[in-house]
Short mmCIF file of C-alpha atoms and ligand atoms in Angstrom, two decimals:
data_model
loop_
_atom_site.label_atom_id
_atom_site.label_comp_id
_atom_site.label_asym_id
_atom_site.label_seq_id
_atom_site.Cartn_x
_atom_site.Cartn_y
_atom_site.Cartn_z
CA UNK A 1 -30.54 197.92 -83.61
CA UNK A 2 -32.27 194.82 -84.64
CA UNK A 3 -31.25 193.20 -87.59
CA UNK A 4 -29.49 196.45 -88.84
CA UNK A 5 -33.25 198.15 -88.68
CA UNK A 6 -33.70 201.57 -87.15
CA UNK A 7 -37.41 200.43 -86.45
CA UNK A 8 -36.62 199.33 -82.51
CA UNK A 9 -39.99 197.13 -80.94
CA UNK A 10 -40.50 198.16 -77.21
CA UNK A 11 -38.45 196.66 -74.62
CA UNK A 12 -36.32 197.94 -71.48
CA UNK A 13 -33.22 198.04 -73.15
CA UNK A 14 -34.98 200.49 -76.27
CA UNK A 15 -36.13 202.81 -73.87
CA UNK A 16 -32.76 203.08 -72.52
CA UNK A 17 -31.13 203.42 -76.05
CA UNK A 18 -33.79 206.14 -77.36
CA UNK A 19 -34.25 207.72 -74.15
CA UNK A 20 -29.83 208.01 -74.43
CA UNK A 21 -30.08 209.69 -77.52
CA UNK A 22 -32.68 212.14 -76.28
CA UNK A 23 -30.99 213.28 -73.26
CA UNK A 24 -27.59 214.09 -75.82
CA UNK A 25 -29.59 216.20 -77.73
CA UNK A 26 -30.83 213.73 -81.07
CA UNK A 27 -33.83 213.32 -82.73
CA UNK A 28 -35.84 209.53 -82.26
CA UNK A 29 -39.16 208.98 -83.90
CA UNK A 30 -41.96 207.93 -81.23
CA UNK A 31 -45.44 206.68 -82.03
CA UNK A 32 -48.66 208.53 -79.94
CA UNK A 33 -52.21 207.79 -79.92
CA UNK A 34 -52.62 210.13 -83.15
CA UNK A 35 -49.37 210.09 -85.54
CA UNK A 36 -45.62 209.24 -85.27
CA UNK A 37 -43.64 212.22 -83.79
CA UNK A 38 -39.85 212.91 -84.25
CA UNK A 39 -38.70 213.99 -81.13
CA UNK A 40 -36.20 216.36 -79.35
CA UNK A 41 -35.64 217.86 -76.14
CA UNK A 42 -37.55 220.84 -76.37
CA UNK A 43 -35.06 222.93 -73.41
CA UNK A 44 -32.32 222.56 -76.00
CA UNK A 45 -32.24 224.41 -78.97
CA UNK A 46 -29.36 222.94 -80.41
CA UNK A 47 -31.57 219.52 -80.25
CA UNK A 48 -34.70 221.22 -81.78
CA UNK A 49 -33.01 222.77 -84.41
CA UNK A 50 -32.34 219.19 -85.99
CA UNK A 51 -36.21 218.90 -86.49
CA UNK A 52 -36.70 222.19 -88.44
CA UNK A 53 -33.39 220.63 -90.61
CA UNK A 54 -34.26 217.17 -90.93
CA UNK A 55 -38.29 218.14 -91.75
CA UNK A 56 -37.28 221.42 -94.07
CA UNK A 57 -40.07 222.65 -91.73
CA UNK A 58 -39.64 226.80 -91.82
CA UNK A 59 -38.27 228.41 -88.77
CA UNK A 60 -41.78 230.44 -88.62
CA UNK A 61 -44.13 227.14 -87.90
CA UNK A 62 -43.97 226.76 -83.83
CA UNK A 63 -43.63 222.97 -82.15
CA UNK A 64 -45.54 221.24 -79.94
CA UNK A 65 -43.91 220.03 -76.53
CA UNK A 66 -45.05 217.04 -75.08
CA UNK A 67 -45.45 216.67 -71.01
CA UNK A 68 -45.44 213.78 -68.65
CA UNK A 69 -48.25 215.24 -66.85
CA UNK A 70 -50.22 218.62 -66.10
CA UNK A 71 -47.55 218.76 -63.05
CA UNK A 72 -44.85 219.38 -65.64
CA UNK A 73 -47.00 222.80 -66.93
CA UNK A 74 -45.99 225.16 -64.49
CA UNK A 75 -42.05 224.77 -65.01
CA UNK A 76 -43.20 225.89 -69.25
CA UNK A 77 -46.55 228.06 -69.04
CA UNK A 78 -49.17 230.26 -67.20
CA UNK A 79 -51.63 228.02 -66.46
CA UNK A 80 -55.07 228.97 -65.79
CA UNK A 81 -58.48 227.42 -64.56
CA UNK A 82 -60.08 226.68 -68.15
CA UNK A 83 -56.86 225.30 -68.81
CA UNK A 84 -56.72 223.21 -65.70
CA UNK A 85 -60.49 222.13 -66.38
CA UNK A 86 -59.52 220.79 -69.75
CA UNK A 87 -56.34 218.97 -68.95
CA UNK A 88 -58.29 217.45 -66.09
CA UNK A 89 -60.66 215.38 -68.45
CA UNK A 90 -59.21 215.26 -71.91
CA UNK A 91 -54.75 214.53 -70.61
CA UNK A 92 -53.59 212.05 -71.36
CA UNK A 93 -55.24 212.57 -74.45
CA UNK A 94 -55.36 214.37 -78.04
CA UNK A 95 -55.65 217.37 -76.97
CA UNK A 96 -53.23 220.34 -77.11
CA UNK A 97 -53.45 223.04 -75.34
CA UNK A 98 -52.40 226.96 -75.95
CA UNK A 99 -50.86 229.05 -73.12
CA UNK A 100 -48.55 231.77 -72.48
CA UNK A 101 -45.58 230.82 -71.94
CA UNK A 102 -42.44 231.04 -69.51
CA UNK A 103 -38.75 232.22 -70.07
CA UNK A 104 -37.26 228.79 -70.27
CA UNK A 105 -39.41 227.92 -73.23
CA UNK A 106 -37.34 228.84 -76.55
CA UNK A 107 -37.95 231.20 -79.09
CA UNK A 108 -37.28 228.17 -81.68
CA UNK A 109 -40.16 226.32 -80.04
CA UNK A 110 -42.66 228.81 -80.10
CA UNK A 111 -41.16 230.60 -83.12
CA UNK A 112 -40.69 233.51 -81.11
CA UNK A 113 -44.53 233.75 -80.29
CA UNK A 114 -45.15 234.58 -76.59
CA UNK A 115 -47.22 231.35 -76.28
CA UNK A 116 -46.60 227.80 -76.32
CA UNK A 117 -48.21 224.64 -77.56
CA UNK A 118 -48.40 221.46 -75.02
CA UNK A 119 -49.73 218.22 -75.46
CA UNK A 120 -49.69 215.02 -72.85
CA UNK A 121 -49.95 211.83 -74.77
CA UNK A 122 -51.50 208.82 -74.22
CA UNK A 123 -49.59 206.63 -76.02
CA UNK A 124 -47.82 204.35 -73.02
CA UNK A 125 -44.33 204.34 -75.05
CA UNK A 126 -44.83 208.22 -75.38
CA UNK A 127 -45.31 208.06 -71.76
CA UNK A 128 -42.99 205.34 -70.69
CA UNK A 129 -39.99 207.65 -72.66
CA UNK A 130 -41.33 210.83 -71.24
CA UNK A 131 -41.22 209.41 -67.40
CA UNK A 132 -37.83 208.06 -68.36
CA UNK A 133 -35.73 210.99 -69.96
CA UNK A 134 -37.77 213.67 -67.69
CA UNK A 135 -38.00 215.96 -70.57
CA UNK A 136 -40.51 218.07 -71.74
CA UNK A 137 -40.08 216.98 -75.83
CA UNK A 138 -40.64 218.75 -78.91
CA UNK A 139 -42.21 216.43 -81.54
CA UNK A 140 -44.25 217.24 -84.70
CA UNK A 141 -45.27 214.64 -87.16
CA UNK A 142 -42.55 212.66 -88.44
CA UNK A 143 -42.96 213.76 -91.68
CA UNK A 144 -40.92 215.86 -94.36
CA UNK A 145 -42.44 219.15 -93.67
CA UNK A 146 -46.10 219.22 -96.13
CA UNK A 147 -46.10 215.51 -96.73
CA UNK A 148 -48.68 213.11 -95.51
CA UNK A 149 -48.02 212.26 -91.64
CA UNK A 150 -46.95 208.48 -90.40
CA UNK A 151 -49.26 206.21 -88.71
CA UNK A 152 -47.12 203.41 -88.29
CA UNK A 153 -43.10 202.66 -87.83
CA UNK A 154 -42.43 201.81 -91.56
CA UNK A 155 -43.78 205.42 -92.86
CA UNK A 156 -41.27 207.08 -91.01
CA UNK A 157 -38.47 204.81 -92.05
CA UNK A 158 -39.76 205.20 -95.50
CA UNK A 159 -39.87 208.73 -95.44
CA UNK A 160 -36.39 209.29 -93.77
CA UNK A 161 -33.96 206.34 -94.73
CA UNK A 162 -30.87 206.37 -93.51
CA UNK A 163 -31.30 210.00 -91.89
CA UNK A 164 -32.88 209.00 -88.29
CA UNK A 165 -31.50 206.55 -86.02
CA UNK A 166 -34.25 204.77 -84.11
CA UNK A 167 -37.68 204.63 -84.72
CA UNK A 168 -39.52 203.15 -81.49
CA UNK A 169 -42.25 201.28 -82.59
CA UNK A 170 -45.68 200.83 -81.39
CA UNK A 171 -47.77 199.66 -83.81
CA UNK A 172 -50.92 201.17 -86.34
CA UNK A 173 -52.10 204.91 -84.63
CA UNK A 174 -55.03 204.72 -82.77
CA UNK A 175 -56.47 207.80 -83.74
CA UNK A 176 -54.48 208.19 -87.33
CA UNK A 177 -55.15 212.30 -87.58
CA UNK A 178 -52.97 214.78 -85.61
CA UNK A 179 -54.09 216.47 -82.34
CA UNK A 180 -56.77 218.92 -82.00
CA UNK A 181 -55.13 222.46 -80.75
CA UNK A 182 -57.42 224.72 -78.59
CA UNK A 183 -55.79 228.00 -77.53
CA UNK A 184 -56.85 228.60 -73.95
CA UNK A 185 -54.29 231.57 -73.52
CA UNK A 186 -57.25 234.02 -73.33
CA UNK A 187 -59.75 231.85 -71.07
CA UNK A 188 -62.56 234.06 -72.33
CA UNK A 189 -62.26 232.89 -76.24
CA UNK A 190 -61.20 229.31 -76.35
CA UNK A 191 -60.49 228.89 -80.20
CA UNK A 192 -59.39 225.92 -82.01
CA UNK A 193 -56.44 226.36 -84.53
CA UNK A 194 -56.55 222.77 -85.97
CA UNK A 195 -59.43 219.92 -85.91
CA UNK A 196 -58.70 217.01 -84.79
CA UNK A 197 -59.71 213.99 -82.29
CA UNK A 198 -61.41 215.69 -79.73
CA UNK A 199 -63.92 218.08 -81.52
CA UNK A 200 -66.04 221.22 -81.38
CA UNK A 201 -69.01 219.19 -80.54
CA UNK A 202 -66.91 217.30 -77.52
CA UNK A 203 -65.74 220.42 -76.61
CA UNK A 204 -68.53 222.78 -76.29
CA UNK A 205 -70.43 219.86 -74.49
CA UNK A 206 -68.10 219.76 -71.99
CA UNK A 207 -67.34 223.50 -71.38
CA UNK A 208 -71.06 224.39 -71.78
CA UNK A 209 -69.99 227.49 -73.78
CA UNK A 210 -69.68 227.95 -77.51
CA UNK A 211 -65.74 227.36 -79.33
CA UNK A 212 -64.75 229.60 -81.77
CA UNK A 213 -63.11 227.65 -84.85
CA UNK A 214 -60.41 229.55 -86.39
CA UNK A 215 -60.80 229.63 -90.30
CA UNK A 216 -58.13 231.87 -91.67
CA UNK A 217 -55.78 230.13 -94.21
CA UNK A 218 -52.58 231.49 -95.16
CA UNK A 219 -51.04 231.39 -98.09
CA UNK A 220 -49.31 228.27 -99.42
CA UNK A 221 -45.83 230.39 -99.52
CA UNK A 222 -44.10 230.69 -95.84
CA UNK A 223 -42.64 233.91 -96.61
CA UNK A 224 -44.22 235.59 -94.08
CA UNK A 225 -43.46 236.63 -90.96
CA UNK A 226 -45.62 235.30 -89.03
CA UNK A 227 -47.15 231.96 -90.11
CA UNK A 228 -50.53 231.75 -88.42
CA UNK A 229 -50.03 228.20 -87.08
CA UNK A 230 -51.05 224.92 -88.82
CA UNK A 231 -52.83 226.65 -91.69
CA UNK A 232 -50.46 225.98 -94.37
CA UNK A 233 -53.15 225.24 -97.40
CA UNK A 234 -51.42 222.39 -98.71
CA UNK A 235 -49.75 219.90 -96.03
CA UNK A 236 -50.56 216.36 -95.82
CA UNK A 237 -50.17 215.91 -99.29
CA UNK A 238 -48.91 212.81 -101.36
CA UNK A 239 -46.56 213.87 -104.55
CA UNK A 240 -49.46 211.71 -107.11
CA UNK A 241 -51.80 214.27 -107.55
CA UNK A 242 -54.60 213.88 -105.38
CA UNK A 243 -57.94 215.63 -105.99
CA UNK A 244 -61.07 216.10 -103.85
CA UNK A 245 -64.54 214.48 -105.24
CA UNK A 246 -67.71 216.08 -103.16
CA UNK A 247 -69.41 212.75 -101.36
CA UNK A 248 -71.49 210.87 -104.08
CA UNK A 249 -69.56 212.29 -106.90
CA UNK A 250 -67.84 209.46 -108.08
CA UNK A 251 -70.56 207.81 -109.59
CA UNK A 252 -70.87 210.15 -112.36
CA UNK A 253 -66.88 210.98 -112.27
CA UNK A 254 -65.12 210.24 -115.58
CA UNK A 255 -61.58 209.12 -114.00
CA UNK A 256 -58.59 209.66 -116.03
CA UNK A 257 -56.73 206.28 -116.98
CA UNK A 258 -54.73 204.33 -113.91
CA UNK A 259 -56.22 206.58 -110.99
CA UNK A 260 -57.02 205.39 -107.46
CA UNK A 261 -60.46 206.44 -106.17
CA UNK A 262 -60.78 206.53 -102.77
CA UNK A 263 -64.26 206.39 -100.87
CA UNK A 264 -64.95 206.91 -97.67
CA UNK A 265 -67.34 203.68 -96.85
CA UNK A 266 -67.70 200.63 -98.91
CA UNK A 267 -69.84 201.10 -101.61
CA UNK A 268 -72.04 198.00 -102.02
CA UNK A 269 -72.21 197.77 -105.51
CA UNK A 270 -70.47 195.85 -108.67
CA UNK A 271 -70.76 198.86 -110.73
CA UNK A 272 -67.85 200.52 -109.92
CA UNK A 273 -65.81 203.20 -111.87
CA UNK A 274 -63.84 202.33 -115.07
CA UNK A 275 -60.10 202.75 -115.53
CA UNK A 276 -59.86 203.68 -111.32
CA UNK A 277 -58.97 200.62 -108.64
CA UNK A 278 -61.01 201.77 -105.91
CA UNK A 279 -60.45 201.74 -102.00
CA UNK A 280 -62.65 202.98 -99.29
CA UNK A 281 -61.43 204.43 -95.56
CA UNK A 282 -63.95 202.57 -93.70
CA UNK A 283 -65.75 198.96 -94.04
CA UNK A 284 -68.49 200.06 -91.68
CA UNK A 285 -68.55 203.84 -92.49
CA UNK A 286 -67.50 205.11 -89.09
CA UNK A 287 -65.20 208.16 -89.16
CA UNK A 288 -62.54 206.84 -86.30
CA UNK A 289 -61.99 203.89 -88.53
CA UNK A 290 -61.59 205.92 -91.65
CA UNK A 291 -59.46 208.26 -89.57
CA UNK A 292 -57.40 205.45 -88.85
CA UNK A 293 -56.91 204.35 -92.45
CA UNK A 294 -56.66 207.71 -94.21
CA UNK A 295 -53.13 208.61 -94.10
CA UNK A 296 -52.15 204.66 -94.07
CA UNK A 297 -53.77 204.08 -97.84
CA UNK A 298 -52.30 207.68 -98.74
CA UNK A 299 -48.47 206.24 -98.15
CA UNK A 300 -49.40 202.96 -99.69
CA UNK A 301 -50.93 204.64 -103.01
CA UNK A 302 -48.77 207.17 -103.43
CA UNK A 303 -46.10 204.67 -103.40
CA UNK A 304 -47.54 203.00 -106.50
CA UNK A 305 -47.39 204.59 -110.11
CA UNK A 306 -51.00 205.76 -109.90
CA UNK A 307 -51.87 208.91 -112.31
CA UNK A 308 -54.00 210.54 -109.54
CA UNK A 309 -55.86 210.33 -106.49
CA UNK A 310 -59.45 211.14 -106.19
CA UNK A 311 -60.43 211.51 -102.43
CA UNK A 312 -63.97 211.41 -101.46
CA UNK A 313 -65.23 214.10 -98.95
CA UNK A 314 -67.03 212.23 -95.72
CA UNK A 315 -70.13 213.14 -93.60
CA UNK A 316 -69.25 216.29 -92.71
CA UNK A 317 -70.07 216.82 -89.10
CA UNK A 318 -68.05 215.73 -85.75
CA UNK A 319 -64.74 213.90 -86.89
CA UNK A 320 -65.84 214.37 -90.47
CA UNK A 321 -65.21 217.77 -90.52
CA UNK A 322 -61.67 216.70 -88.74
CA UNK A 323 -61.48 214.03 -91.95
CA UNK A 324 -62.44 216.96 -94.20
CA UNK A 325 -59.87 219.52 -93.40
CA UNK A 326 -56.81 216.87 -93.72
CA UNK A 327 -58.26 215.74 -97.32
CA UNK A 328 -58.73 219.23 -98.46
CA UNK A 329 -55.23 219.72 -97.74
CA UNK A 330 -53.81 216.80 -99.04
CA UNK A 331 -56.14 217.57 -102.95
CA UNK A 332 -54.54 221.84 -102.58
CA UNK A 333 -53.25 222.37 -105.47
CA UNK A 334 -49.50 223.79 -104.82
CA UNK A 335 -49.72 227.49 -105.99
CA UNK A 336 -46.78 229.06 -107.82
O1 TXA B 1 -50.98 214.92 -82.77
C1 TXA B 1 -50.10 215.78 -82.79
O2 TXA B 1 -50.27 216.92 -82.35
C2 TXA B 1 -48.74 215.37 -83.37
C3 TXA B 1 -48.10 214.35 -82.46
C4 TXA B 1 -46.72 213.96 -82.88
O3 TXA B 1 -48.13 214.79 -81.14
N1 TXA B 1 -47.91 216.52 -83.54
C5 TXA B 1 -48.13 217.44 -84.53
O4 TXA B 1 -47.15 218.40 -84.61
O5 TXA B 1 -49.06 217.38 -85.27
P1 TXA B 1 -46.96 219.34 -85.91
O6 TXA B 1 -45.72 220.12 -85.65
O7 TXA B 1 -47.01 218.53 -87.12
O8 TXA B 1 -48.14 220.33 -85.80
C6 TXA B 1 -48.13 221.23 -84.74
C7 TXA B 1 -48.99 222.41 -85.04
C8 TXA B 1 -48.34 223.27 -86.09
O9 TXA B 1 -49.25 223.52 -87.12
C9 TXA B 1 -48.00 224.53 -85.34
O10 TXA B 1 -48.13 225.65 -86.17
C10 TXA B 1 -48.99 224.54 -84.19
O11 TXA B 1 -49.10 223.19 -83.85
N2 TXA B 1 -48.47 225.25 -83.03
C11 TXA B 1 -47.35 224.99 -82.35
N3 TXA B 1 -47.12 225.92 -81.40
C12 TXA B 1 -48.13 226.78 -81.47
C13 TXA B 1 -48.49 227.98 -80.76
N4 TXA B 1 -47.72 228.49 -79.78
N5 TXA B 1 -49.61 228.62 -81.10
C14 TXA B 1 -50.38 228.12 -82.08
N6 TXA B 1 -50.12 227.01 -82.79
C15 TXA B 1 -49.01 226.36 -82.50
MG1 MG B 2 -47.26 217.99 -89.07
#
């Protein structure tokens, strides 16, 4: 541990220390190409169990494991060609993919569905632990459950203190919004459950067939029994209370006094809303760059004493929409 810090830069003898902890069953935080994970070995439930405690994630909301390679698939799931057609192209990559699953896999991971989640990263420390420990791992976000995810090493030693012991570090996400999950358990309705990096556009252009979009939301509550996956209403969300603007909005917004506006390109103009300090996602109005910024500027403003958030909606179509559905979440008002 480097100067007493958790927060451990990449090096031969880190690898060996995080890839120690992982094999005796602890939790280590690992950046991948789209947000900090907190990791576990997913053939252990003893090990996973520490990630439902340490996230106050419910029982009811599955994992995602994380493979090597598409060779490591067959020991966890039922593969099948549209499956093997996918990983192919898009692993490593952010992409995961929905199969039915195998025996070994356990009901904690899957939260006692009969399928499984499984993602190969791209991220080369991701990989580099992964080829190391030879474990498939279970990592969501590394975030307390509903907060906003980390993009870099110092959200997730903000967000957990004391209560992790290594963070490996590798840097600012390159994509900075989670995984997009396709279930390809019934190859003849590929469906996404969550938007992400790779979207429907990229995906239908590849299969040459159209991808059905799941849209169902569940409640906010996690009462029930079976939590349809990812669809928690409000997740991603700071604690200042953030609210959505429709694009264009904020010009003729009257903001309440010491809010943060945030746009989603720079907005080329000195006339700029009173009694708000306003940021933007992206200089050049790209969507990968203001996916790359969005959850960054949400930790740093929602550590200052701002009175509210006001997000801006962007362009929606192709990552957009991805953009979209995280900033909807994070402006849900919690219901009672
Ligand atoms: O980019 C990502 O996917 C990141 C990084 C760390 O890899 N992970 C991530 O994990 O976002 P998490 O736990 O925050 O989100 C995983 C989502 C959950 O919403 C969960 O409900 C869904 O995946 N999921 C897991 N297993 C599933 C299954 N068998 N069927 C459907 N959805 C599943
Ligand atoms: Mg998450």
């Amino acid at each position: 541990v480097v100067n007493n810090r958790r927060i451990l830069p990449f090096s031969n003898a880190s690898l060996t220390q995080v890839c120690g902890a992982l094999i005796k069953g602890d939790l280590v935080a690992l950046p991948t190409e789209t947000v900090y994970g907190l990791a576990a070995n997913a053939l252990d439930p003893h090990a996973t169990r520490k990630i439902f405690d340490i996230k106050g994630r419910p029982l009811i909301d599955p994992l995602i494991v994380h493979v090597a390679s598409t060779e490591s698939v067959d020991a966890l799931a039922y593969a099948n060609p549209l499956f093997e057609q996918l990983a192919k192209h898009f692993w490593p990559g952010p992409l995961t993919l929905v199969l039915k699953k195998k025996e070994c896999v356990p009901d904690l991971i899957t939260a006692g569905n009969d399928t499984v989640a499984l993602r190969c990263p791209k991220h080369p420390l991701f990989q580099s632990v992964l080829q190391h420990c030879k474990l498939p791992l279970a990592a969501p976000s590394a975030n307390p459950f509903g907060y906003i995810s980390p993009t870099r090493a110092e959200h997730v030693d903000r967000m957990f203190d004391k209560r992790l012991q290594y963070i490996l570090d590798g840097g600012p996400c390159e994509h900075g919004v989670e995984s997009t999950i396709l279930d390809v358990s019934n190859s003849d309705s590929p469906t996404i459950l969550r938007p992400g990096p790779i979207t429907r556009e990229i995906l239908e252009t590849f299969l040459q067939q159209p991808i059905k979009v799941r849209t169902h939301t569940a409640p906010t509550n996690t009462t029930e029994s079976q939590l349809a996956p990812g669809s928690l209403e409000k997740h991603y969300s700071p604690h200042t209370p953030t609210y959505l603007l429709q694009e264009g909005e904020w010009l003729a917004h009257t903001f309440q006094e010491n809010s943060a506006l945030i746009l989603f390109k720079h907005p080329h103009t000195k006339h700029l809303p009173q009694n708000c300090e306003t940021f933007w996602l992206s200089e050049s109005g790209t969507t990968h760059e203001a996916a790359q910024n969005l959850y960054h500027l949400l930790h740093t403003l929602d550590e200052k004493n701002y009175s509210a958030l006001f997000i801006e909606k962007t362009p929606n179509t192709g990552l957009g929409q991805t953009l979209n559905d995280r900033i909807q979440r994070a402006a849900a008002k919690s219901k009672h």
